[in-house]
mmCIF file of C-alpha atoms in Angstrom:
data_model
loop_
_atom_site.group_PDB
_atom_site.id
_atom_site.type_symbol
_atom_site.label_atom_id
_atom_site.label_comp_id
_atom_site.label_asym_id
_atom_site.label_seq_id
_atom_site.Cartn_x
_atom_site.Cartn_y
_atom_site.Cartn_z
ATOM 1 C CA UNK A 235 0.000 0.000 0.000
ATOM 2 C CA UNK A 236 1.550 3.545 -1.168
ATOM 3 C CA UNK A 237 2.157 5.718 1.675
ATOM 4 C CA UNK A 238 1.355 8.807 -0.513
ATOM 5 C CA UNK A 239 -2.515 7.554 -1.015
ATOM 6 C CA UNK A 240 -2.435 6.730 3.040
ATOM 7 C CA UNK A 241 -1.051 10.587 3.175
ATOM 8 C CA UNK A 242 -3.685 11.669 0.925
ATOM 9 C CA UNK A 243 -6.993 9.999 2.654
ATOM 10 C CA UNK A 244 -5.747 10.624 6.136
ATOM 11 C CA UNK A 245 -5.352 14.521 4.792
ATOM 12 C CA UNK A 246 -8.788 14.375 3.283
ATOM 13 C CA UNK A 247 -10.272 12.491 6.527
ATOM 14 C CA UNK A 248 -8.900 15.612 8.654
ATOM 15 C CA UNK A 249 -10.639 17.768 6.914
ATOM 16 C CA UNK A 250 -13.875 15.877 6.713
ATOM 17 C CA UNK A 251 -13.956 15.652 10.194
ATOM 18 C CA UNK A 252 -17.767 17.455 10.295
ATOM 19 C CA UNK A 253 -19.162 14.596 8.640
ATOM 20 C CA UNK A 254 -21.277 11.740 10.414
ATOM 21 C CA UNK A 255 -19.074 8.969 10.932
ATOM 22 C CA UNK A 256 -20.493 6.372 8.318
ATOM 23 C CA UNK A 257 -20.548 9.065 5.376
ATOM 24 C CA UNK A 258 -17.230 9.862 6.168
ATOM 25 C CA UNK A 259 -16.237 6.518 6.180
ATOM 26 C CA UNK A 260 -17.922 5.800 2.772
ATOM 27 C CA UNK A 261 -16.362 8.383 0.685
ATOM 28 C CA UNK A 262 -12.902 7.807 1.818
ATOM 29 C CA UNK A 263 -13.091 4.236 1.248
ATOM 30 C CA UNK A 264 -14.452 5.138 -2.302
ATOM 31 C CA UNK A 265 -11.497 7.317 -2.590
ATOM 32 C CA UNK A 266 -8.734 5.283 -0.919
ATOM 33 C CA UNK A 267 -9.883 2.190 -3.468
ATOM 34 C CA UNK A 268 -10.078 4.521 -6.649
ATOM 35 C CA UNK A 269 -6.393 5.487 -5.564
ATOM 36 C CA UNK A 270 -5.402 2.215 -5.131
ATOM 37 C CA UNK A 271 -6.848 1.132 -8.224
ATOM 38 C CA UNK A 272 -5.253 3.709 -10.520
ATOM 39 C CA UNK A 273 -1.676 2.779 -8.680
ATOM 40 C CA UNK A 274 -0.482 6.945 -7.387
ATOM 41 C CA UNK A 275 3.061 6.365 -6.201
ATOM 42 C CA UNK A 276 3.044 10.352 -5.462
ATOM 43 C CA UNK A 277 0.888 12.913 -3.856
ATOM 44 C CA UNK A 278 1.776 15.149 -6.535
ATOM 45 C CA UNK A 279 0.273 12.748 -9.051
ATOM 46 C CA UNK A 280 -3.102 12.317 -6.746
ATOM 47 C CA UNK A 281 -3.387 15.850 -6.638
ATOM 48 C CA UNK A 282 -3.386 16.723 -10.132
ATOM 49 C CA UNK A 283 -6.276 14.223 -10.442
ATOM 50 C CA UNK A 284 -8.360 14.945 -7.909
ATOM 51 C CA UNK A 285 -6.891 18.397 -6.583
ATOM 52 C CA UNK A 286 -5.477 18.603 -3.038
ATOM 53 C CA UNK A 287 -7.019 16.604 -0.064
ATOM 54 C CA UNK A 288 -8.644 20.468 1.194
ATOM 55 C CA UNK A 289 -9.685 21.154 -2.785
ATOM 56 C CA UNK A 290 -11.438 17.963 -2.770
ATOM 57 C CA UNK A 291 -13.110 18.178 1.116
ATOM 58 C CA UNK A 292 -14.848 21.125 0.160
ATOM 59 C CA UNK A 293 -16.374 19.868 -3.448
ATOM 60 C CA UNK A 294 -17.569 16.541 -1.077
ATOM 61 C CA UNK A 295 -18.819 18.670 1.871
ATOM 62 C CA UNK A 296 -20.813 21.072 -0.900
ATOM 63 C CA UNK A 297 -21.987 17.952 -2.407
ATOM 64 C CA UNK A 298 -23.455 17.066 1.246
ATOM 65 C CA UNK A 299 -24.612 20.138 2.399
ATOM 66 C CA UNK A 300 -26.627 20.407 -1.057
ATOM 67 C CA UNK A 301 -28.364 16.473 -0.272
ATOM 68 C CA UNK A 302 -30.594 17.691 2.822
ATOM 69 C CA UNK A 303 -32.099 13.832 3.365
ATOM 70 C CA UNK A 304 -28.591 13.138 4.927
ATOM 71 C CA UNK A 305 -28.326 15.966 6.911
ATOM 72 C CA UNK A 306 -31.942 15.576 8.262
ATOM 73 C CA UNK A 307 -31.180 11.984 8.638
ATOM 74 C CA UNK A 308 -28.400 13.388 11.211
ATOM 75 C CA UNK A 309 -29.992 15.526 12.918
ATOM 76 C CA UNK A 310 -33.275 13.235 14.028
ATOM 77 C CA UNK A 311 -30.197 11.242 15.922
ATOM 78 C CA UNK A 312 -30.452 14.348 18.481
ATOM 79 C CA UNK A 313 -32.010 12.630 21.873
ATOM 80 C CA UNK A 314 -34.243 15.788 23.350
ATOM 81 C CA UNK A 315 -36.382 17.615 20.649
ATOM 82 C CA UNK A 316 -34.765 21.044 22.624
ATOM 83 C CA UNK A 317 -31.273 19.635 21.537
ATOM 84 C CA UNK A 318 -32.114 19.088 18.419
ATOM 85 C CA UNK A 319 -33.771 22.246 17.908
ATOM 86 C CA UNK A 320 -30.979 24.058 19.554
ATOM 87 C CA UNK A 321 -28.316 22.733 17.195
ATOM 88 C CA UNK A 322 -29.536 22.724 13.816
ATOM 89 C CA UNK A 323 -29.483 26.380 14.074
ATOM 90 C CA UNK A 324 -25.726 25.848 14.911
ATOM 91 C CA UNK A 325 -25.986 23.444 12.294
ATOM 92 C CA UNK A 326 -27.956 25.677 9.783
ATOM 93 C CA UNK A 327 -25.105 27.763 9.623
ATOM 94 C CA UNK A 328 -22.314 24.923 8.900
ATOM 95 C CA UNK A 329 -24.307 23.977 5.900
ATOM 96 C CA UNK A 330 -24.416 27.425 4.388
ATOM 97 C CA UNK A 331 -20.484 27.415 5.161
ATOM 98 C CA UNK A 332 -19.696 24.573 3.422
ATOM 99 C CA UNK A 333 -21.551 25.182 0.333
ATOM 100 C CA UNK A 334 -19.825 28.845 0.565
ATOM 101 C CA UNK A 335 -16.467 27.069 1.129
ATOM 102 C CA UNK A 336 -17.236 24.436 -1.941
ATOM 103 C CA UNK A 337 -18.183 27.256 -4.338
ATOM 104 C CA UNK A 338 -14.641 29.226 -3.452
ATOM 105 C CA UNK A 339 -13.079 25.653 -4.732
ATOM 106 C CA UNK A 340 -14.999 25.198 -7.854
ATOM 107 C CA UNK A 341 -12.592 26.824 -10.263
ATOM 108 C CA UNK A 342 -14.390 30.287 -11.612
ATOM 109 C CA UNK A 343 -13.673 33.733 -12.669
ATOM 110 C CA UNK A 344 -12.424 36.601 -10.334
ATOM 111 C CA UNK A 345 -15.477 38.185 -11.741
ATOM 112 C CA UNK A 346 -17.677 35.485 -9.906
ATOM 113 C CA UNK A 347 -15.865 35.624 -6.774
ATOM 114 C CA UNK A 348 -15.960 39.483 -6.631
ATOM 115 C CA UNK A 349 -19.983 39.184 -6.979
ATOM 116 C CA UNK A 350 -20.462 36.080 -4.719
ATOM 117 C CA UNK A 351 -18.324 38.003 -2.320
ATOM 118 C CA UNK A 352 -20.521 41.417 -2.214
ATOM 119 C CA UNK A 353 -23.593 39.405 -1.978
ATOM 120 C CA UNK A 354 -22.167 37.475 1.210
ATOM 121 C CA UNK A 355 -20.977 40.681 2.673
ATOM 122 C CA UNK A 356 -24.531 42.402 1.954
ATOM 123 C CA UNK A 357 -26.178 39.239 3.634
ATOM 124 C CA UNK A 358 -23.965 39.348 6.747
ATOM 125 C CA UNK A 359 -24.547 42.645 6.799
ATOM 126 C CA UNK A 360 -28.531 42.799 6.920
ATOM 127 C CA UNK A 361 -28.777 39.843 9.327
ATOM 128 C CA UNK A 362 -26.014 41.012 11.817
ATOM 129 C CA UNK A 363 -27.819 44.626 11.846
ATOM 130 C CA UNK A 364 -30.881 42.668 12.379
ATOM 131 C CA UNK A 365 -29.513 40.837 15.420
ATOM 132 C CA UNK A 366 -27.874 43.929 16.843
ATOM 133 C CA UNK A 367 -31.413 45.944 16.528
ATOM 134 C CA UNK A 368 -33.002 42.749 18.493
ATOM 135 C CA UNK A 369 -30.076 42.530 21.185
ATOM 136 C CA UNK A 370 -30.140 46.483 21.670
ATOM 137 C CA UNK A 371 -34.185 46.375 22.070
ATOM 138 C CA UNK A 372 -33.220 43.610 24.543
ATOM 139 C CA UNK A 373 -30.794 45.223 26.521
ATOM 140 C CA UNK A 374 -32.812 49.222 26.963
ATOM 141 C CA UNK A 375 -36.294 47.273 27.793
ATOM 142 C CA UNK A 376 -34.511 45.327 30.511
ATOM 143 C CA UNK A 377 -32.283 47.574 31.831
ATOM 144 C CA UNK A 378 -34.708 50.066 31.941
ATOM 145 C CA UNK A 379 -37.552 47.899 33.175
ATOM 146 C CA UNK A 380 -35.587 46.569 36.213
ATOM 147 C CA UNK A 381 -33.860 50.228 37.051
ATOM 148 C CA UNK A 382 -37.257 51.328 37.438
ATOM 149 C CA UNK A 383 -38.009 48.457 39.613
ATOM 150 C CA UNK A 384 -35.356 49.699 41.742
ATOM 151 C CA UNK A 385 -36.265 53.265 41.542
ATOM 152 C CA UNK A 386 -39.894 52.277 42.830
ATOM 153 C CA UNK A 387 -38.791 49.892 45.705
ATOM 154 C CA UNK A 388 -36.610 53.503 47.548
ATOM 155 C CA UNK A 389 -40.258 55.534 46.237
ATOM 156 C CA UNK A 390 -42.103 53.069 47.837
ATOM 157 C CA UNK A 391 -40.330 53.237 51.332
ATOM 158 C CA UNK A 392 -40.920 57.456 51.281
ATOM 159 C CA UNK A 393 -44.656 57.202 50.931
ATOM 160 C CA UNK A 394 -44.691 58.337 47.209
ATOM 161 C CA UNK A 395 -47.689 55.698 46.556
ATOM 162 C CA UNK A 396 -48.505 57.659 42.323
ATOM 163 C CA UNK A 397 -45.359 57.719 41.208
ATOM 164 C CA UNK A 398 -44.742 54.209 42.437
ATOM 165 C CA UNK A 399 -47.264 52.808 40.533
ATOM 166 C CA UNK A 400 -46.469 54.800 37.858
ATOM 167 C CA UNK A 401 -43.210 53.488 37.933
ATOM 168 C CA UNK A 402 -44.292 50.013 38.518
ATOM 169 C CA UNK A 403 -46.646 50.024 35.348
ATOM 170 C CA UNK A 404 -43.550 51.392 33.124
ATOM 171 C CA UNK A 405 -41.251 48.776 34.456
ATOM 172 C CA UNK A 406 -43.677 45.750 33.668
ATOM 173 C CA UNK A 407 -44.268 47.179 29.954
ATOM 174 C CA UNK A 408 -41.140 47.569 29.353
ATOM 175 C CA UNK A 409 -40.098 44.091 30.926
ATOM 176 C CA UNK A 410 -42.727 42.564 28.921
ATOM 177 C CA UNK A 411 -41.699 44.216 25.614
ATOM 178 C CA UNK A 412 -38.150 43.056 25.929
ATOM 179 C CA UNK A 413 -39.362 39.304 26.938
ATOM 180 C CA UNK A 414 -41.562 39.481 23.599
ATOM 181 C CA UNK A 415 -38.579 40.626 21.791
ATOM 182 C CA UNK A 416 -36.307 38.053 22.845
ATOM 183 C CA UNK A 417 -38.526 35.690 21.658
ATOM 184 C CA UNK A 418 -39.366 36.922 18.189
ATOM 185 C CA UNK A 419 -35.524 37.194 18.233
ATOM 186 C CA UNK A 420 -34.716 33.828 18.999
ATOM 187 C CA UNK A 421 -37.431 32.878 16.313
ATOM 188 C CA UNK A 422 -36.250 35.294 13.995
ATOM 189 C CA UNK A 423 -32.695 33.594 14.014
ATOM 190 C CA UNK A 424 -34.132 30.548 13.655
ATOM 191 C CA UNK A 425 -36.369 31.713 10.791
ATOM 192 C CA UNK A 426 -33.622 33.289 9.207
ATOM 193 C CA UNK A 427 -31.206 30.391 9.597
ATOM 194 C CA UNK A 428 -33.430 28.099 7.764
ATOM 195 C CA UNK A 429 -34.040 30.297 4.865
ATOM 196 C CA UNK A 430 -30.379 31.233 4.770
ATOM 197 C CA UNK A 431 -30.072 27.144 4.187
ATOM 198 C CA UNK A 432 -32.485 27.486 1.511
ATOM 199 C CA UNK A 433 -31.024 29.786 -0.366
ATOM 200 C CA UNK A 434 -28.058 28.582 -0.216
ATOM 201 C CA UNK A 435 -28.696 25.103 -1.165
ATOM 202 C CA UNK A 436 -30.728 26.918 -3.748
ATOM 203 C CA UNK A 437 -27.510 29.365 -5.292
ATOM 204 C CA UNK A 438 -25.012 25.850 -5.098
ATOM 205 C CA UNK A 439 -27.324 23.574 -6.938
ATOM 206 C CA UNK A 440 -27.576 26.878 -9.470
ATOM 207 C CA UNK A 441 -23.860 26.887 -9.333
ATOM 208 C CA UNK A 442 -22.412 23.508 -8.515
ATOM 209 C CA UNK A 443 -24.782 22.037 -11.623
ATOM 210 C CA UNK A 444 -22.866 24.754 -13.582
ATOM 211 C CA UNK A 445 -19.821 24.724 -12.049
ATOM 212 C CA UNK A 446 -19.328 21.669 -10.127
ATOM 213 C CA UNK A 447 -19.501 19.193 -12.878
ATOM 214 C CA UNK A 448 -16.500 20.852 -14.453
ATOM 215 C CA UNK A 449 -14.398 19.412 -17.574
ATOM 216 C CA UNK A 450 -11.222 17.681 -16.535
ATOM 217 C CA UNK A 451 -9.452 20.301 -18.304
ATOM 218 C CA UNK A 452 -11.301 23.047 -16.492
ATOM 219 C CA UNK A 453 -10.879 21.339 -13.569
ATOM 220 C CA UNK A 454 -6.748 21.175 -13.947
ATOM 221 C CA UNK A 455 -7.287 24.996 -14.176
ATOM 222 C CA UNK A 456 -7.119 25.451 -18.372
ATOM 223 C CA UNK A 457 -9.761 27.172 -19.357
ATOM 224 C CA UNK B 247 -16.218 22.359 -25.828
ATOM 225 C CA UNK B 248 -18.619 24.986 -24.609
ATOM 226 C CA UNK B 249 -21.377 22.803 -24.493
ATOM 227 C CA UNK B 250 -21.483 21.006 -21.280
ATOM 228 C CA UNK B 251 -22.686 17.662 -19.724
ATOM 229 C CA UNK B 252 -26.079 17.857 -17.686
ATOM 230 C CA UNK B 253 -26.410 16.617 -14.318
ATOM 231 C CA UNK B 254 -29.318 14.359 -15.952
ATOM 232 C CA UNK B 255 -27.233 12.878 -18.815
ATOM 233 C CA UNK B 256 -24.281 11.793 -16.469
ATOM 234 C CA UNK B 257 -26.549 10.151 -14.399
ATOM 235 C CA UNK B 258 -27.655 8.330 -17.084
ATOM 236 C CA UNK B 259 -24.329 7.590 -18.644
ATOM 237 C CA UNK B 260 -23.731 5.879 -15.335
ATOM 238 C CA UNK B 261 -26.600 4.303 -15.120
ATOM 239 C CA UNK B 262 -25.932 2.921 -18.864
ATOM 240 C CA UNK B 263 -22.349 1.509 -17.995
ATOM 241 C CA UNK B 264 -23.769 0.101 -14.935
ATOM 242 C CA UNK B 265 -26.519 -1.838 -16.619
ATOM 243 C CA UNK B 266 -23.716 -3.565 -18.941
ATOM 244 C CA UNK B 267 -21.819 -4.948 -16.103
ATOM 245 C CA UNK B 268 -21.694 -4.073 -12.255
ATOM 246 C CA UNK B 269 -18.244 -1.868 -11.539
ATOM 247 C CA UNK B 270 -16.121 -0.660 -9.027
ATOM 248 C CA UNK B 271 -14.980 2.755 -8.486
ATOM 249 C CA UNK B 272 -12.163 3.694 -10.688
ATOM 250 C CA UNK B 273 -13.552 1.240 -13.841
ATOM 251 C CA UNK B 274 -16.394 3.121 -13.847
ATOM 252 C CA UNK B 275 -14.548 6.598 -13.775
ATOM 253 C CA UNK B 276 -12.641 5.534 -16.503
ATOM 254 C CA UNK B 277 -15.429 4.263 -18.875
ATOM 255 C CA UNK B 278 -17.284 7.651 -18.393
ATOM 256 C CA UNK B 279 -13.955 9.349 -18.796
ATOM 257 C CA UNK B 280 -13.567 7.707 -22.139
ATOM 258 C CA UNK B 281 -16.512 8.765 -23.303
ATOM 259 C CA UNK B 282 -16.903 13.050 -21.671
ATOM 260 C CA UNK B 283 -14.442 15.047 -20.232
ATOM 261 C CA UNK B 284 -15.423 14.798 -16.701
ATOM 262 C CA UNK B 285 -12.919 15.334 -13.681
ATOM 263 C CA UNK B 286 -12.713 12.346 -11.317
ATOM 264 C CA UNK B 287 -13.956 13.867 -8.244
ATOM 265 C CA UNK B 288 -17.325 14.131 -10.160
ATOM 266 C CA UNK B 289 -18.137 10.497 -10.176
ATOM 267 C CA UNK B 290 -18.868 9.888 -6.254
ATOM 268 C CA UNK B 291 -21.503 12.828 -5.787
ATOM 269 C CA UNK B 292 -23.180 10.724 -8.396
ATOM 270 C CA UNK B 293 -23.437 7.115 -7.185
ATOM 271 C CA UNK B 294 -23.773 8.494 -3.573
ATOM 272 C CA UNK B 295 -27.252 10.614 -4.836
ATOM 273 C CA UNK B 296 -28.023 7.552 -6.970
ATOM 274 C CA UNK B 297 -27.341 5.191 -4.585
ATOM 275 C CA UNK B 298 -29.238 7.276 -1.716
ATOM 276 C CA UNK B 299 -32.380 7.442 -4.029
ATOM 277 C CA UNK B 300 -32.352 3.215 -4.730
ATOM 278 C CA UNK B 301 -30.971 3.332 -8.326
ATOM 279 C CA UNK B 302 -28.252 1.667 -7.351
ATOM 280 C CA UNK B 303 -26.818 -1.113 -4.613
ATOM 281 C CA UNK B 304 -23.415 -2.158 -3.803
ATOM 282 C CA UNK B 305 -21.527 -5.446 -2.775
ATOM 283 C CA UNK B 306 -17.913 -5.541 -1.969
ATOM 284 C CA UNK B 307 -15.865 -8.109 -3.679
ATOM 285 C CA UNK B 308 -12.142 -8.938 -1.929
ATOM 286 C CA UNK B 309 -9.335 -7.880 -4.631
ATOM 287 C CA UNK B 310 -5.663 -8.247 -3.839
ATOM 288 C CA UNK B 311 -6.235 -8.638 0.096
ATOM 289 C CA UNK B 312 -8.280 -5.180 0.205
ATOM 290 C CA UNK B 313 -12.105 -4.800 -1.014
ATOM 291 C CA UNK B 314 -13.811 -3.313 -4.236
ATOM 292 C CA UNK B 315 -16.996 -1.986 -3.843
ATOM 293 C CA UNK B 316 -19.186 -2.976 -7.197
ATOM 294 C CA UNK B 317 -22.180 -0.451 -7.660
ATOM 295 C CA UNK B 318 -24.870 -2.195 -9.061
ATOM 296 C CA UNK B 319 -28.426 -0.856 -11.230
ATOM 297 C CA UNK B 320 -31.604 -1.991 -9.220
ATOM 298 C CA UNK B 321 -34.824 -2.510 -11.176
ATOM 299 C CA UNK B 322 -35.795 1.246 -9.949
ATOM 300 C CA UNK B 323 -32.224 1.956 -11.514
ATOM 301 C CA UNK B 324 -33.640 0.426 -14.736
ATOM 302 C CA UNK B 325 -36.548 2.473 -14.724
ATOM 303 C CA UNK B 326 -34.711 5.778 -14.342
ATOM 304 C CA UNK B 327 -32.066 4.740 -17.385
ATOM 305 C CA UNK B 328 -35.169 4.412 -19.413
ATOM 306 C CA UNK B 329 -37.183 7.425 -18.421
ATOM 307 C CA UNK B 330 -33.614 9.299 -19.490
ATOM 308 C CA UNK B 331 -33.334 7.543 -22.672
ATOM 309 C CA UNK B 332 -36.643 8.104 -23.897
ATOM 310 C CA UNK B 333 -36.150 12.100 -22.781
ATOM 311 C CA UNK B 334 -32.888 12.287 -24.612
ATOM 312 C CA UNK B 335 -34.333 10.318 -28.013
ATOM 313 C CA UNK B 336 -36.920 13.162 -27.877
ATOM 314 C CA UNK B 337 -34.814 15.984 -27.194
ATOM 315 C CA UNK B 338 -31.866 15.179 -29.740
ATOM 316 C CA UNK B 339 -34.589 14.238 -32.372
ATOM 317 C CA UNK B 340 -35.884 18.029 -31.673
ATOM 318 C CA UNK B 341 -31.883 19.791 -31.577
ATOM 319 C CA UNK B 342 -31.228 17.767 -34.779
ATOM 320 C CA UNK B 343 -33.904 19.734 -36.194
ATOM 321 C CA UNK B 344 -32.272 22.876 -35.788
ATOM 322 C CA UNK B 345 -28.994 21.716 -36.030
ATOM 323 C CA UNK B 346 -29.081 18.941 -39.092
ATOM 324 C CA UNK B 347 -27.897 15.547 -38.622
ATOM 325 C CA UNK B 348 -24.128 15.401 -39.605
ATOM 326 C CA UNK B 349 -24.247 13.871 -43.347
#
């Protein structure tokens, strides 16, 4: 057995390490036989053919991201339903990297990459701002709700009955507003996780069935 | 060539090799290879959707002390080879058309 192919898989196997064991498992098998089979001596040789062991992680991580039965499959594994719903947010977000991360591999024109890169930054943008606006309704509803809290309890003790009710009612809207917002929030990032997985897996089958299936001369980078 | 292969027509390509004779990996690369200009980390995405969907099964064969996995077309397999025949007949018949037969 070549030591450069053992190289190679083991390389490719570190960087697949986000997979579910038995997927993992099966495409490096496939790989480590279709090495075998076309008898590499050198690494230089493997990567030529297939690209290098990072080049060709991200096409097969794309290529998962893109098949959502397996990733659903995956994610049913989770024991609690609050687990489960907890981390496919976390893991909404890997898939959208990886398909990101594959389209960077597929070979295209600066052109491409200048777009696809203005887009991402646009999208980062508007969700992040997004967040921030949610956190920052958060953070003046509570603080102020629970300052005024405080401010009633020392109105309370010099008699000031009016404005201590006053202040009381304030407080609880405001403490209630901020509780309503975290929770649209924490919807809203869910919402907007899911769709971001959406259109994601909807711009890489767009641009992997263009792109991905590339030319063996396209893919050794000649045009 | 600026005319490229279709996600729909490679599956079928593989499914047509397959349905001569059950392969392993790198055989089957090779016979596509020989026939478009594919690169080689193209194949797997393929058998693992096809496979995933029940066009295809596999068996592993021992070879030289190590194992070759053989994909093989299941009747559902069969079924999808001919549904892309029949769609290809029909849609070369209409390009030809346009484009006249050569000779």
């Amino acid at each position: 057995m070549s030591a450069a192919i053992d190289n190679y898989i083991e390389e490719l196997s570190s960087h697949l390490s986000a997979l579910p064991a038995a997927e993992r498992q099966d495409v490096l098998e496939f790989y480590r036989e279709f090495l075998l089979d076309a008898d590499f001596r050198q690494i230089e040789a493997i990567s030529a053919e297939l690209g290098t062991p990072k080049q060709l992680a991200r096409k097969i991580l794309a290529d998962y991201s893109l098949t959502p039965a397996v990733i659903e499959n995956n994610q049913s594994t989770g024991d609690s339903t609050k687990k489960t719903r907890n981390n496919s947010s976390r893991r909404n977000f890997q898939i959208m990297w990886w398909i990101l991360a594959g389209m960077f591999a597929a070979p295209i024109g600066i052109p491409a990459i200048i777009v696809l890169v203005a887009l991402i930054i646009a999208l980062v943008a508007v969700v992040c701002s997004i967040i921030v606006a949610i956190i920052t309704i958060i953070v003046t509803t509570f603080g102020t709700g629970f300052y005024l809290i405080f401010h009633m309890g020392t109105l309370l003790f010099s008699s000031q009955w009016a404005t201590a009710c006053f202040y009381m009612g304030i407080s609880f809207i405001c403490l209630g507003i901020g509780w309503l917002t975290l929770l649209l929030g924490i919807s809203a990032v869910r919402f907007l996780s899911k769709k971001g997985v959406q259109l994601a897996r909807y711009l890489g089958n767009k641009f992997f069935s263009k792109h991905y299936y590339r030319t063996k001369s396209n893919h050794e980078g000649g045009q | 060539m600026a005319i490229q292969m279709p996600t729909r027509l490679l599956d079928g390509a593989v499914l047509s090799f397959l349905q001569a004779d059950d392969l392993y990996g790198y055989a089957l690369t090779q016979r596509v290879q020989s026939v478009v200009d594919v690169s080689e980390s193209t194949i797997y995405p393929v058998l693992r959707r096809l496979k995933k969907d029940d066009y295809l099964s596999t068996y592993d064969q021992p070879y030289q002390g190590r194992n070759r996995r053989y994909y093989h077309l299941t009747v559902a397999g069969e079924q999808l080879l001919q549904e892309i025949q029949t769609e290809w007949q029909e849609f070369s018949l209409q390009i030809n058309k346009i484009m006249g037969e050569t000779k």
